[in-house]
JSON list of C-alpha atoms in Angstrom, two decimals:
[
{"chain": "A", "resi": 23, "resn": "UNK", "atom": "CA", "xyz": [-5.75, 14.37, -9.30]},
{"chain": "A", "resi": 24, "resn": "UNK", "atom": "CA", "xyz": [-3.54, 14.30, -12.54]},
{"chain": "A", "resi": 25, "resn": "UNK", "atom": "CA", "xyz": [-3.54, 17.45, -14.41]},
{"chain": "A", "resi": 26, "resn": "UNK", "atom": "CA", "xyz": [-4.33, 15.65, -17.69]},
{"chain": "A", "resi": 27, "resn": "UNK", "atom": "CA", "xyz": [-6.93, 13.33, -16.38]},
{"chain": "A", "resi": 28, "resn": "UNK", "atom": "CA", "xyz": [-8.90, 16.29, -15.58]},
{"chain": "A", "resi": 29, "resn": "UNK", "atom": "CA", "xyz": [-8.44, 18.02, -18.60]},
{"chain": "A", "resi": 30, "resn": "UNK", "atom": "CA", "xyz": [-8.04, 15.58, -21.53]},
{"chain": "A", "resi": 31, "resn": "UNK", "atom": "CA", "xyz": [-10.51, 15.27, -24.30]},
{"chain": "A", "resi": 32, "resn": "UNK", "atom": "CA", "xyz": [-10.98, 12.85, -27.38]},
{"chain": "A", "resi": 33, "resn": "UNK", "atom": "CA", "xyz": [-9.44, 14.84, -30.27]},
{"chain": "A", "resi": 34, "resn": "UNK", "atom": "CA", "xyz": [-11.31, 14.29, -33.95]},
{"chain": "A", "resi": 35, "resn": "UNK", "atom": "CA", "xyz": [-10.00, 17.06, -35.75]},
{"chain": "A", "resi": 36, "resn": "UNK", "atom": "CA", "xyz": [-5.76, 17.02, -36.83]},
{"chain": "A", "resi": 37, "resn": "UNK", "atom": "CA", "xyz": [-3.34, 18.46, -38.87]},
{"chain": "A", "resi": 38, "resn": "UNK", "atom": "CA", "xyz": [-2.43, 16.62, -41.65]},
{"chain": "A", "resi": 39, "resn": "UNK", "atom": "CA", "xyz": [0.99, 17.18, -41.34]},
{"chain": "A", "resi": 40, "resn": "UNK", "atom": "CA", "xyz": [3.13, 14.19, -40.04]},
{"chain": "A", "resi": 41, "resn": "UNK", "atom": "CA", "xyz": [5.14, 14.42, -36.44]},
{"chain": "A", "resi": 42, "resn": "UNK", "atom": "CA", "xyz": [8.93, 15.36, -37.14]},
{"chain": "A", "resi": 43, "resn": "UNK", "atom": "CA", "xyz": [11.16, 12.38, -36.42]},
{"chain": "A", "resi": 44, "resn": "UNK", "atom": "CA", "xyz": [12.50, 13.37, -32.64]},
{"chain": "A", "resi": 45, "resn": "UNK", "atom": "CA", "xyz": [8.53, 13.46, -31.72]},
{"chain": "A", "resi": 46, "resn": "UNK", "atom": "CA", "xyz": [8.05, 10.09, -33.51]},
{"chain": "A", "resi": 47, "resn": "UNK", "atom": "CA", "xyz": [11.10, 8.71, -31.96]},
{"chain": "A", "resi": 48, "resn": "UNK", "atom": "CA", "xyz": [9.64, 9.36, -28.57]},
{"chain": "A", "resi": 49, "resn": "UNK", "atom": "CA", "xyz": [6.35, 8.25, -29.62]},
{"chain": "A", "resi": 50, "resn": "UNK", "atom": "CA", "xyz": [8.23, 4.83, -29.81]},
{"chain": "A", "resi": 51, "resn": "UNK", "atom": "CA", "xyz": [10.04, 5.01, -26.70]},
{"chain": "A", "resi": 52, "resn": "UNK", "atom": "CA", "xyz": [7.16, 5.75, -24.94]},
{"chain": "A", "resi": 53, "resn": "UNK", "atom": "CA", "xyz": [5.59, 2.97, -26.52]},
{"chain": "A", "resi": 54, "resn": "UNK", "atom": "CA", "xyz": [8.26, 0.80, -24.76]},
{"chain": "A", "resi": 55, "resn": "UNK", "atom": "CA", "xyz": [7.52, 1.59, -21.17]},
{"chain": "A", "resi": 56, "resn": "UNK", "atom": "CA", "xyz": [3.92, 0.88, -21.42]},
{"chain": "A", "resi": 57, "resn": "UNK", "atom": "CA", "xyz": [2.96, -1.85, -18.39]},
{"chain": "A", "resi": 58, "resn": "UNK", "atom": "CA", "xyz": [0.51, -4.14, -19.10]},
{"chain": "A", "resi": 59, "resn": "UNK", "atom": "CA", "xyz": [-2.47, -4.69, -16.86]},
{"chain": "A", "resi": 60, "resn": "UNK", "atom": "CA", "xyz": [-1.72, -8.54, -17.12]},
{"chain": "A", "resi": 61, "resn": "UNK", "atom": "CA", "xyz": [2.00, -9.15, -18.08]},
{"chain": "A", "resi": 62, "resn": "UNK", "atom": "CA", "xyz": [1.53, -12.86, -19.41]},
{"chain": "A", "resi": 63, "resn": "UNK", "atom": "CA", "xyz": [-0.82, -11.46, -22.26]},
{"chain": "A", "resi": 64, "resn": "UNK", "atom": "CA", "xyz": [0.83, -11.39, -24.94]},
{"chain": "A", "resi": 65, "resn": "UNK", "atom": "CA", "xyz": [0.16, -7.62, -27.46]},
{"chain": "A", "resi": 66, "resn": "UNK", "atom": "CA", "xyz": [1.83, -5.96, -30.12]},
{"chain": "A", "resi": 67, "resn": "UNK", "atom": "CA", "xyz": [1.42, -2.12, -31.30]},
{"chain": "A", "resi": 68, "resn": "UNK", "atom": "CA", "xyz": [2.42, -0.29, -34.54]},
{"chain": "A", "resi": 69, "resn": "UNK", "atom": "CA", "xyz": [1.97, 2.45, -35.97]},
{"chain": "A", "resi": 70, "resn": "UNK", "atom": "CA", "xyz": [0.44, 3.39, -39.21]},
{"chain": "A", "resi": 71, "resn": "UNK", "atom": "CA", "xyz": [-0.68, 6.47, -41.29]},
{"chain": "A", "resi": 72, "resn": "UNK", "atom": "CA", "xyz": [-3.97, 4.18, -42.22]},
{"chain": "A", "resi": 73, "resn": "UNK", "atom": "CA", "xyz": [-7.15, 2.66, -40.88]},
{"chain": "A", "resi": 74, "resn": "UNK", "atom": "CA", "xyz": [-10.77, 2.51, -42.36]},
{"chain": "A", "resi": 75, "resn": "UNK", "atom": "CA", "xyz": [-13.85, 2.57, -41.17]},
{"chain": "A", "resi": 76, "resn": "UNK", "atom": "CA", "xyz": [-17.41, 4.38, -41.38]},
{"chain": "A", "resi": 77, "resn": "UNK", "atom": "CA", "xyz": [-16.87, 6.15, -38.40]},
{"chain": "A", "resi": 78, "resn": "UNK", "atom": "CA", "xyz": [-13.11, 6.88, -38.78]},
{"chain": "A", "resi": 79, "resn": "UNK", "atom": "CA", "xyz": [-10.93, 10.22, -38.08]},
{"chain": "A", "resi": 80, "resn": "UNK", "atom": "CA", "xyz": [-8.58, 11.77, -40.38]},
{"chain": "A", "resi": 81, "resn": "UNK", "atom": "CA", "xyz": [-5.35, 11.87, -38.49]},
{"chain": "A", "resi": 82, "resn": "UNK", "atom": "CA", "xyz": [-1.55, 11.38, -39.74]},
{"chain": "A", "resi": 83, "resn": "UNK", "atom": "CA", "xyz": [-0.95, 8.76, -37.52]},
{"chain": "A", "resi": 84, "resn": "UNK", "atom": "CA", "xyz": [-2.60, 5.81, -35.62]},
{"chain": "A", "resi": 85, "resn": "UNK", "atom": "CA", "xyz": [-1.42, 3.33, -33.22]},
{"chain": "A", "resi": 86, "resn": "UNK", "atom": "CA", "xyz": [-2.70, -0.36, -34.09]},
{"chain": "A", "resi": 87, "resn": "UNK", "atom": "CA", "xyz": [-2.60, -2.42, -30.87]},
{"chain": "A", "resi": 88, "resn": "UNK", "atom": "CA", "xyz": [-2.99, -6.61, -31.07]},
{"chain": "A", "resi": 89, "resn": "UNK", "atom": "CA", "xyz": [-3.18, -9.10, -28.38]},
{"chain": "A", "resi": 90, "resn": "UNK", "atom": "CA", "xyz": [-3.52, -12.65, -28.10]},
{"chain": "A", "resi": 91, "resn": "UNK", "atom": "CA", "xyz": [-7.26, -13.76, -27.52]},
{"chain": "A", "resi": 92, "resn": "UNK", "atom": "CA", "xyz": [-7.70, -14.81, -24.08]},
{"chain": "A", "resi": 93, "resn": "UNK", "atom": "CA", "xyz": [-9.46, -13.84, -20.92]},
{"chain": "A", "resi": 94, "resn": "UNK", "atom": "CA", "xyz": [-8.62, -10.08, -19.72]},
{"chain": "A", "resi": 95, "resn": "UNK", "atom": "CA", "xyz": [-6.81, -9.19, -23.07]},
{"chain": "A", "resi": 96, "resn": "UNK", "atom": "CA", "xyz": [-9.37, -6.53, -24.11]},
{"chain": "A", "resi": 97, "resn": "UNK", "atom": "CA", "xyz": [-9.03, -4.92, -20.54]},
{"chain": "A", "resi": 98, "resn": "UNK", "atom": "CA", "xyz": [-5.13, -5.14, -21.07]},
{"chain": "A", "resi": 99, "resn": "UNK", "atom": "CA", "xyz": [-5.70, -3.04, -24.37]},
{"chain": "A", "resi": 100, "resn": "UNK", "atom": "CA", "xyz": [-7.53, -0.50, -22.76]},
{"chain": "A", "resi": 101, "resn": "UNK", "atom": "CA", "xyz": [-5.09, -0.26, -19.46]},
{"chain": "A", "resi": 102, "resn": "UNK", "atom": "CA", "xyz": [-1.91, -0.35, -21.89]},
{"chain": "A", "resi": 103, "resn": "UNK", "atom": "CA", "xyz": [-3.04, 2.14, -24.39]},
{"chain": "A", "resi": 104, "resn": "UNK", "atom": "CA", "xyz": [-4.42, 4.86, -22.56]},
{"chain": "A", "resi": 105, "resn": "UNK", "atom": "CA", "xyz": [-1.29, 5.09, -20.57]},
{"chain": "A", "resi": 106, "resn": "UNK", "atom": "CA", "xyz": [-0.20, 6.58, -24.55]},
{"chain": "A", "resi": 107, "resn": "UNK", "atom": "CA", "xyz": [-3.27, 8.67, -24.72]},
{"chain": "A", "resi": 108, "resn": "UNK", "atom": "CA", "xyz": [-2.24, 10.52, -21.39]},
{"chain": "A", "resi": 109, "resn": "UNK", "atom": "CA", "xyz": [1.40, 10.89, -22.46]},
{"chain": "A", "resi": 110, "resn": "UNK", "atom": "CA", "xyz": [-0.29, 12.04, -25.88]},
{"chain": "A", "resi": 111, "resn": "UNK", "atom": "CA", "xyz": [-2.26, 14.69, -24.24]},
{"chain": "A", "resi": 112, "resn": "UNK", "atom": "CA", "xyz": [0.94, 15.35, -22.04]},
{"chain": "A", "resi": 113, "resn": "UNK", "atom": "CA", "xyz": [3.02, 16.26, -24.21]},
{"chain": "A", "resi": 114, "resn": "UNK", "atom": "CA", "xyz": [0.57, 18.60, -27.01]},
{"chain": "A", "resi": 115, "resn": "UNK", "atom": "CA", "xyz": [-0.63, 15.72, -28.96]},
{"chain": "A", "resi": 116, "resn": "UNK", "atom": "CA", "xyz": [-4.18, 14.98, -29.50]},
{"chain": "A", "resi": 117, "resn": "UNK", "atom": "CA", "xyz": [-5.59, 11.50, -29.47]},
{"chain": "A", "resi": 118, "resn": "UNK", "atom": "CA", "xyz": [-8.78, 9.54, -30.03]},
{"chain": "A", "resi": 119, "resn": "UNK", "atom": "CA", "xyz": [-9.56, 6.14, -29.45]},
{"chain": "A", "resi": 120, "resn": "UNK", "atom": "CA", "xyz": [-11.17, 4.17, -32.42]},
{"chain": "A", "resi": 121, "resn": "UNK", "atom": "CA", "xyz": [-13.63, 1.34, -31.58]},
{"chain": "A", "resi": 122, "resn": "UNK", "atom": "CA", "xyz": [-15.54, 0.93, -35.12]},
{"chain": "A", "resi": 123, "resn": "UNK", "atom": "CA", "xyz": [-12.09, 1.02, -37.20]},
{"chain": "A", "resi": 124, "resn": "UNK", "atom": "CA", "xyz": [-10.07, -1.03, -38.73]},
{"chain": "A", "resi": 125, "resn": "UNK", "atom": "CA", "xyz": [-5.95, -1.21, -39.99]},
{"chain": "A", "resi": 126, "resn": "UNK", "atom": "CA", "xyz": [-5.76, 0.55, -43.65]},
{"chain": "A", "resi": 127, "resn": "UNK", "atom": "CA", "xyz": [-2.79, -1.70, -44.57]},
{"chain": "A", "resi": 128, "resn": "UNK", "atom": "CA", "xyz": [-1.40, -5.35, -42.94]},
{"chain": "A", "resi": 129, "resn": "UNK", "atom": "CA", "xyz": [-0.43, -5.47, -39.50]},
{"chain": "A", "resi": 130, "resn": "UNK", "atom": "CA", "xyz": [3.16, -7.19, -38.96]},
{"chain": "A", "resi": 131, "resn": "UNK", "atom": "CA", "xyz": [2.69, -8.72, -36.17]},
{"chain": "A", "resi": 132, "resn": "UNK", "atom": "CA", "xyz": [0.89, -12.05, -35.87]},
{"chain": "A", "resi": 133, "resn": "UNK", "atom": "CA", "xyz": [-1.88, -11.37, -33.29]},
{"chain": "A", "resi": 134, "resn": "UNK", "atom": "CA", "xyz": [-5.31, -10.46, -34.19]},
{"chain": "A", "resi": 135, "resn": "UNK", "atom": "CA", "xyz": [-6.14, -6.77, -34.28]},
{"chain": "A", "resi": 136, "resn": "UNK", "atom": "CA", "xyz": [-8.16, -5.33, -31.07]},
{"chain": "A", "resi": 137, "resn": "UNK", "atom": "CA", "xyz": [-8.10, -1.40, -31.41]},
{"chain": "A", "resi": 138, "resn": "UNK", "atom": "CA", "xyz": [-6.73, 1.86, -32.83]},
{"chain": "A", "resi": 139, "resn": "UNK", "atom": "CA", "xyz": [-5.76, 5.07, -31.00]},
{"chain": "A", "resi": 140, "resn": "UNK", "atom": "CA", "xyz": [-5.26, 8.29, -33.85]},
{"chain": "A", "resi": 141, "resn": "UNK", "atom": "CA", "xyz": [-2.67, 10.61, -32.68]},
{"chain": "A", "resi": 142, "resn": "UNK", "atom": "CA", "xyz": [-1.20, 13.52, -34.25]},
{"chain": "A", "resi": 143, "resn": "UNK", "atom": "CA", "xyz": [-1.11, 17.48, -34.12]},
{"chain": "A", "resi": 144, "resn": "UNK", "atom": "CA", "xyz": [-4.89, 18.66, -32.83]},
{"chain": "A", "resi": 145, "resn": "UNK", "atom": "CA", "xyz": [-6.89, 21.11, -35.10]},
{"chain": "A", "resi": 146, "resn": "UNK", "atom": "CA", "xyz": [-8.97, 21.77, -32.05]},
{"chain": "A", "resi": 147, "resn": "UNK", "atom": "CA", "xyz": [-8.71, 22.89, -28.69]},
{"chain": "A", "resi": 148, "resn": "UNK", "atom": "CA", "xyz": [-6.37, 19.76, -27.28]},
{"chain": "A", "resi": 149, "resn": "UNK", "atom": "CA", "xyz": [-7.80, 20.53, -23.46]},
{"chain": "A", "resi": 150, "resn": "UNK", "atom": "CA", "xyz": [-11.34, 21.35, -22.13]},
{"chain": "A", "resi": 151, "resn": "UNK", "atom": "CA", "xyz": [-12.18, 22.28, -18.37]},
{"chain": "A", "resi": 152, "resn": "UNK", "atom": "CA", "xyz": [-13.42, 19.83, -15.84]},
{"chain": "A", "resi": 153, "resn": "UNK", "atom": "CA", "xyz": [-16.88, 21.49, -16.28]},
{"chain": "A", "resi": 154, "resn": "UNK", "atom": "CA", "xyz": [-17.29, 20.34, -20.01]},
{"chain": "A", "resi": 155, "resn": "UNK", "atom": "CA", "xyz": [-16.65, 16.58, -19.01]},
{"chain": "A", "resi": 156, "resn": "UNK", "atom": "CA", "xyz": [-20.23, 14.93, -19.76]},
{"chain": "A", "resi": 157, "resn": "UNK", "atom": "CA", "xyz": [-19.92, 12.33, -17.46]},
{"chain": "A", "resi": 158, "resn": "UNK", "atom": "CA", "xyz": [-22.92, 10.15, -15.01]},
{"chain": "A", "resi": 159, "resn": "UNK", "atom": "CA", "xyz": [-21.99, 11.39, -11.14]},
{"chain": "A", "resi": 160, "resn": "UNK", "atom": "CA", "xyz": [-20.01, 9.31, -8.93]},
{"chain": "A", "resi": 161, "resn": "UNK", "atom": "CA", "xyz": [-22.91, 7.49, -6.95]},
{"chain": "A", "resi": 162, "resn": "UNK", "atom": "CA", "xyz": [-24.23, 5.92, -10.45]},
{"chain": "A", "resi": 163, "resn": "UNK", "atom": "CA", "xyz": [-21.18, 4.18, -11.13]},
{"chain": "A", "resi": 164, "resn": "UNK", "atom": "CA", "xyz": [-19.37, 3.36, -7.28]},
{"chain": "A", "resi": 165, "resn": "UNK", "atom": "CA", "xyz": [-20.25, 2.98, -4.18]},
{"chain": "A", "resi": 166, "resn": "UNK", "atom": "CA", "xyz": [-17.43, 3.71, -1.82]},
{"chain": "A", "resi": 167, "resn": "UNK", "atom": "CA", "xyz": [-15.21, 6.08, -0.91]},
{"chain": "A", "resi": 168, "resn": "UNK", "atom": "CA", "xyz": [-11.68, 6.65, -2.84]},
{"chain": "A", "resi": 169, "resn": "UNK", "atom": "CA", "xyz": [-10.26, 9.92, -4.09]},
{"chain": "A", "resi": 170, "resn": "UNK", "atom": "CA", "xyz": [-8.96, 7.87, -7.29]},
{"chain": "A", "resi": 171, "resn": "UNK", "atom": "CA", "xyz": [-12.63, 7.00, -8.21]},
{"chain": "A", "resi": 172, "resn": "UNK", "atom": "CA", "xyz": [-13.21, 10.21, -9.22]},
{"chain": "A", "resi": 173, "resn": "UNK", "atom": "CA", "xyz": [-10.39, 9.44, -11.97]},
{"chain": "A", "resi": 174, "resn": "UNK", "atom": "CA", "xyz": [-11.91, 6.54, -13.40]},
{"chain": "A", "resi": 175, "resn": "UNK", "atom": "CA", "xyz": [-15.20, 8.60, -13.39]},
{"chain": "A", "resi": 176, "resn": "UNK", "atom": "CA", "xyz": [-13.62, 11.03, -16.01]},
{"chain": "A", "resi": 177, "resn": "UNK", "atom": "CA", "xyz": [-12.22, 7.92, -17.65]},
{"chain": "A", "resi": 178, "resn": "UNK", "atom": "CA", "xyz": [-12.99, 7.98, -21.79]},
{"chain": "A", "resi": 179, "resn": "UNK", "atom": "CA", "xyz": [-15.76, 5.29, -23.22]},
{"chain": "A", "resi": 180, "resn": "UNK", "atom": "CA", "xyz": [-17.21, 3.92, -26.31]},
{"chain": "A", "resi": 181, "resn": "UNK", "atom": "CA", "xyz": [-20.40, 6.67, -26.81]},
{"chain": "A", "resi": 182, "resn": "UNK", "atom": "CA", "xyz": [-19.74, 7.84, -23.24]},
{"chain": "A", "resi": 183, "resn": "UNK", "atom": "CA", "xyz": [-21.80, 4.64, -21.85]},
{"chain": "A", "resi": 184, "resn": "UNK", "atom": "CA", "xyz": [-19.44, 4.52, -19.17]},
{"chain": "A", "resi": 185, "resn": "UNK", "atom": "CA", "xyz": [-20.68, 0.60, -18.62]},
{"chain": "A", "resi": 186, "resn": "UNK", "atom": "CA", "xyz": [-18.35, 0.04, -15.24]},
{"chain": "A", "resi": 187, "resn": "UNK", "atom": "CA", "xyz": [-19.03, -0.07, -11.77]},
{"chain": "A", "resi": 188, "resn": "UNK", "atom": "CA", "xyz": [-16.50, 0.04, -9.09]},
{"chain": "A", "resi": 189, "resn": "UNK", "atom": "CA", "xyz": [-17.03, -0.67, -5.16]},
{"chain": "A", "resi": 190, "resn": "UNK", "atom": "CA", "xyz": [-14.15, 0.79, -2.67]},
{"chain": "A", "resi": 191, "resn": "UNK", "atom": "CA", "xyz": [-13.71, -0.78, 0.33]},
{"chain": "A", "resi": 192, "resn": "UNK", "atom": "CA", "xyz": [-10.47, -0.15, 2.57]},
{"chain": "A", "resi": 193, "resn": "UNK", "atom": "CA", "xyz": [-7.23, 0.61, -0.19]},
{"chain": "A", "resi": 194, "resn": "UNK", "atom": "CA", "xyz": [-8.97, -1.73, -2.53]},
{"chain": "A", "resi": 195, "resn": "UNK", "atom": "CA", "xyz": [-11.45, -0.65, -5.35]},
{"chain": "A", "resi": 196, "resn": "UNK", "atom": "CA", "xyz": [-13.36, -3.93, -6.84]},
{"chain": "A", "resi": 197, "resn": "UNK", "atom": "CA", "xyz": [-13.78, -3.00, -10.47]},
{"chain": "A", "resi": 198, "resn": "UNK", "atom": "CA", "xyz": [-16.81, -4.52, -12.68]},
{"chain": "A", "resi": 199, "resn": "UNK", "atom": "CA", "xyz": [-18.45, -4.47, -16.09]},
{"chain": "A", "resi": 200, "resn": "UNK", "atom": "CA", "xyz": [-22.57, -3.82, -15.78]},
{"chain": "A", "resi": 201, "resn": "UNK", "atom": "CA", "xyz": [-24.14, -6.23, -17.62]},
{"chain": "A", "resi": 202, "resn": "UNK", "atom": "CA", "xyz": [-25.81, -5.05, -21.26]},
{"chain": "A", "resi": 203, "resn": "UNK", "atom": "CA", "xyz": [-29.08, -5.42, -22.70]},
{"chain": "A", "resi": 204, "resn": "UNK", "atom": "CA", "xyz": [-28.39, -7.83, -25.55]},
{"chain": "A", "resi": 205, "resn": "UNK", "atom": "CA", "xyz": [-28.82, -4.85, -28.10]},
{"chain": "A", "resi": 206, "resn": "UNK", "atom": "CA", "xyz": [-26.16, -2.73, -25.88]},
{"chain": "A", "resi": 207, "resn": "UNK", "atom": "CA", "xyz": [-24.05, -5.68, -25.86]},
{"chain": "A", "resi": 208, "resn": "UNK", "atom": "CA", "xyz": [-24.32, -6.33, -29.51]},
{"chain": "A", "resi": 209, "resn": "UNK", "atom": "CA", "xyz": [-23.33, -3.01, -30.19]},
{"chain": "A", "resi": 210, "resn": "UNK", "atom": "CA", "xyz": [-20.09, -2.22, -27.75]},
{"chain": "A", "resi": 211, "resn": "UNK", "atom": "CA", "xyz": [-19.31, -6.11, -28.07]},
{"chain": "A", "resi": 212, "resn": "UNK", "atom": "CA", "xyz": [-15.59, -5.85, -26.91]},
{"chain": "A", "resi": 213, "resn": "UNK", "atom": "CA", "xyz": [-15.52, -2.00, -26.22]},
{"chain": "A", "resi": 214, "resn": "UNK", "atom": "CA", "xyz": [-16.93, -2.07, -23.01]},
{"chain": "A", "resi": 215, "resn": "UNK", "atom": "CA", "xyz": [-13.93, -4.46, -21.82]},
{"chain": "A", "resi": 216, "resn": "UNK", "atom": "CA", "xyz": [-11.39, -1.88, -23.13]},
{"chain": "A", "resi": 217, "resn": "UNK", "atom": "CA", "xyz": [-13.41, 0.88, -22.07]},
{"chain": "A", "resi": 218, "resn": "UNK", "atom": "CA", "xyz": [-12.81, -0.82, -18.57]},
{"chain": "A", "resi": 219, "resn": "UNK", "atom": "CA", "xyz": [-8.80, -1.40, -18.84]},
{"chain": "A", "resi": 220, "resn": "UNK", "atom": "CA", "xyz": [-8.71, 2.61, -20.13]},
{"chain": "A", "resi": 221, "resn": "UNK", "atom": "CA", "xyz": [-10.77, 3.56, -16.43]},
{"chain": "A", "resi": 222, "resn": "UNK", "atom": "CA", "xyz": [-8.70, 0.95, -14.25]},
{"chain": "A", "resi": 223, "resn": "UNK", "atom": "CA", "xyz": [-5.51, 3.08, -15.95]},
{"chain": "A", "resi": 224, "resn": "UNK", "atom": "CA", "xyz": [-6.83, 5.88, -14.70]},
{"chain": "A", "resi": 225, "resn": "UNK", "atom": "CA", "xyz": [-6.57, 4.23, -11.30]},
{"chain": "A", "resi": 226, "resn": "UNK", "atom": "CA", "xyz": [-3.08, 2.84, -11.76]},
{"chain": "A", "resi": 227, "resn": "UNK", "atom": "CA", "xyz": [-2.49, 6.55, -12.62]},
{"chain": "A", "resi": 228, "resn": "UNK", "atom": "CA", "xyz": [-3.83, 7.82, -8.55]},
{"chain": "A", "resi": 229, "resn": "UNK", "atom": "CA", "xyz": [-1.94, 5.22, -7.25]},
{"chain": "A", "resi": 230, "resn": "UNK", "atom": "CA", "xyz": [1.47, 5.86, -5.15]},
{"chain": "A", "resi": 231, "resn": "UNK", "atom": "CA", "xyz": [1.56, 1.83, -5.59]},
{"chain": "A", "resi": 232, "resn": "UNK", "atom": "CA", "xyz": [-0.49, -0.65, -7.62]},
{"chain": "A", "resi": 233, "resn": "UNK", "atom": "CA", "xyz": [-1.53, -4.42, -8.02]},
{"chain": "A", "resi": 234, "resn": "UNK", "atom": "CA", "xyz": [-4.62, -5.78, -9.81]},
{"chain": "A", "resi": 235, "resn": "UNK", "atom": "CA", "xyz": [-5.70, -9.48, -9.32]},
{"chain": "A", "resi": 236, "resn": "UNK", "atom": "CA", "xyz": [-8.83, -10.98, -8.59]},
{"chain": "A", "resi": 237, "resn": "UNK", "atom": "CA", "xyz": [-9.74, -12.01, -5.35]},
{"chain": "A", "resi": 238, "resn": "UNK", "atom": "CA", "xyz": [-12.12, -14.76, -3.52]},
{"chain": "A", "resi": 239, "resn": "UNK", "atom": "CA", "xyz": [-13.43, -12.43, -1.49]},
{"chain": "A", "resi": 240, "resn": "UNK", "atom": "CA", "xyz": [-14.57, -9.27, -3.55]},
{"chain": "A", "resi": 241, "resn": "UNK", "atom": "CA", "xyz": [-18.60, -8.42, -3.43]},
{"chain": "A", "resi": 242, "resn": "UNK", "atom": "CA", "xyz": [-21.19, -10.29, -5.56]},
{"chain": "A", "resi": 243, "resn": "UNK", "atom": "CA", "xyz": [-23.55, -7.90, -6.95]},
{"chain": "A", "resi": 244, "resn": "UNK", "atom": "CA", "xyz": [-26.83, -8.47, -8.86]},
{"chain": "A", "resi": 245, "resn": "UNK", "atom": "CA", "xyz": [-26.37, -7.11, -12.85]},
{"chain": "A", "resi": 246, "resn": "UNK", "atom": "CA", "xyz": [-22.37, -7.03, -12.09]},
{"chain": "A", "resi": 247, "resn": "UNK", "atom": "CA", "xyz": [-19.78, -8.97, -13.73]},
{"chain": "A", "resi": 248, "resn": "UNK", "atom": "CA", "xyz": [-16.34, -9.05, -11.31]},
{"chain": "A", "resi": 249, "resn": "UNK", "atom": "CA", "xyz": [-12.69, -8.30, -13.44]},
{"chain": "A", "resi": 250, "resn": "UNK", "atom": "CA", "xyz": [-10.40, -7.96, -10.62]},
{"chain": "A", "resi": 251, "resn": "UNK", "atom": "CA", "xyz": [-9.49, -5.64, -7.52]},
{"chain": "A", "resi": 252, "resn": "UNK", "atom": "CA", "xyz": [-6.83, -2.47, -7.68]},
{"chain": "A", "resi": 253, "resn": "UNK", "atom": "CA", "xyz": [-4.86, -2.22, -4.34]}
]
C-alpha cells in the first residue's frame, strides 16, 4: 500500500508561520495536476490565509475548493482534493479537511463554495502508525476481495462515520454511500459525498490504471445508494 495512506493523519495543530515562497510555488503546481474524478465538472481552488467557523483550525493557510452544483460534484471535491492532502503529507506538510467552515474573505472565482482543506507546517506529530488508525474493519464496510480496499478503509471522514460501502467483484470495486438516518443525514448533509470522492482517491491511488463510471450492471443492495464502479 502507499506509504502515506498508511500513515497520514488529520493535522489540527500548525505553526503560524507562513510557507516560504518555493514551498508555496509548488503548492500551486501541484494544485495544477490534480485529476478530477469527473472531468466535465467544472471546480475552482484558491488559497487563503482565512476561513471561519465554530469548529475551525488555526492554520496559515487553507485551500478553498468550488464546483459547479450538479450530480457527482461533491464526490469530485473529495477525489480532487485529497490527492493535495497526500502530496501535503508527502512532502512534511500537515493538512486537515474542514467540513463545518467557511471562506474568511471572497472567493474569486464564480462557483459556489463546497469545502476547505488547512495546510501548513504541523505543531504535532505529522504521521501516526497504522495501529492508531480508528477505523470500522473491512467486513463492515465491503464485501469482496481487493488489496486496494484496505486503502479506502483508512480513507479520512467527516467524525470518522466512514458512511461508504464498497463491493469487489473481478478488477472492479462498486462504490456506494449507506443511506443516513434523517438526523445523520441532516448533520453530514454533503460531507458524506466528499467523504466518498476522498476514499475512491484512495483507490485511484492502488491503482496501476484507473476508470470510474457507472455501470448497468453493478449490484442493488438494500440501504445502498450506487455512485459508480473503479476498474
Amino acid at each position: 500500500m502507499n506509504e502515506i495512506i498508511r500513515k497520514r493523519k488529520s493535522v489540527r495543530k500548525y505553526d503560524p508561520s507562513t510557507l516560504d515562497a518555493a514551498t508555496m510555488d509548488a503548492v500551486r503546481a501541484e494544485i495544477g495536476k490534480v485529476k478530477p474524478l469527473y472531468p466535465d465538472i467544472k471546480f475552482s481552488i484558491e488559497i487563503t490565509s482565512k476561513t471561519k467557523g465554530i469548529l475551525g483550525v488555526k492554520a496559515p493557510h487553507f485551500l478553498v475548493f468550488g464546483s459547479e452544483d450538479k450530480p457527482g460534484s461533491h464526490e469530485n471535491i473529495g477525489f480532487i482534493g485529497q490527492q493535495l492532502d497526500l502530496y501535503f503529507s508527502a512532502n512534511g506538510l500537515g493538512a486537515c479537511w474542514l467540513g463545518a467552515s467557511k471562506p474568511g474573505e471572497a472567493m474569486e472565482s464564480d462557483l459556489p463554495y463546497v469545502i476547505a482543506l488547512a495546510f501548513g507546517k504541523p505543531a504535532e506529530p505529522l504521521h501516526r502508525e497504522l495501529s492508531a488508525f480508528k477505523r470500522k474493519p473491512l467486513s463492515a464496510i465491503s464485501e469482496g476481495n481487493d488489496p486496494r480496499l484496505e486503502a479506502a478503509r483508512l480513507a479520512p471522514s467527516g467524525v470518522n462515520m466512514q458512511n461508504w460501502f464498497f463491493i469487489a467483484d473481478s478488477g472492479k470495486i462498486h462504490c456506494y454511500l449507506k443511506k443516513p438516518n434523517p438526523l445523520v443525514g441532516l448533520v453530514l448533509g454533503k460531507m458524506s459525498h466528499i467523504d466518498l470522492g476522498i476514499a475512491i482517491c484512495h483507490i485511484w491511488a492502488e491503482s496501476e490504471s484507473f476508470s470510474f463510471a457507472k455501470m448497468d450492471d453493478a449490484p442493488n443492495r438494500k440501504g445502498l445508494v450506487y455512485v459508480g464502479t473503479a476498474q
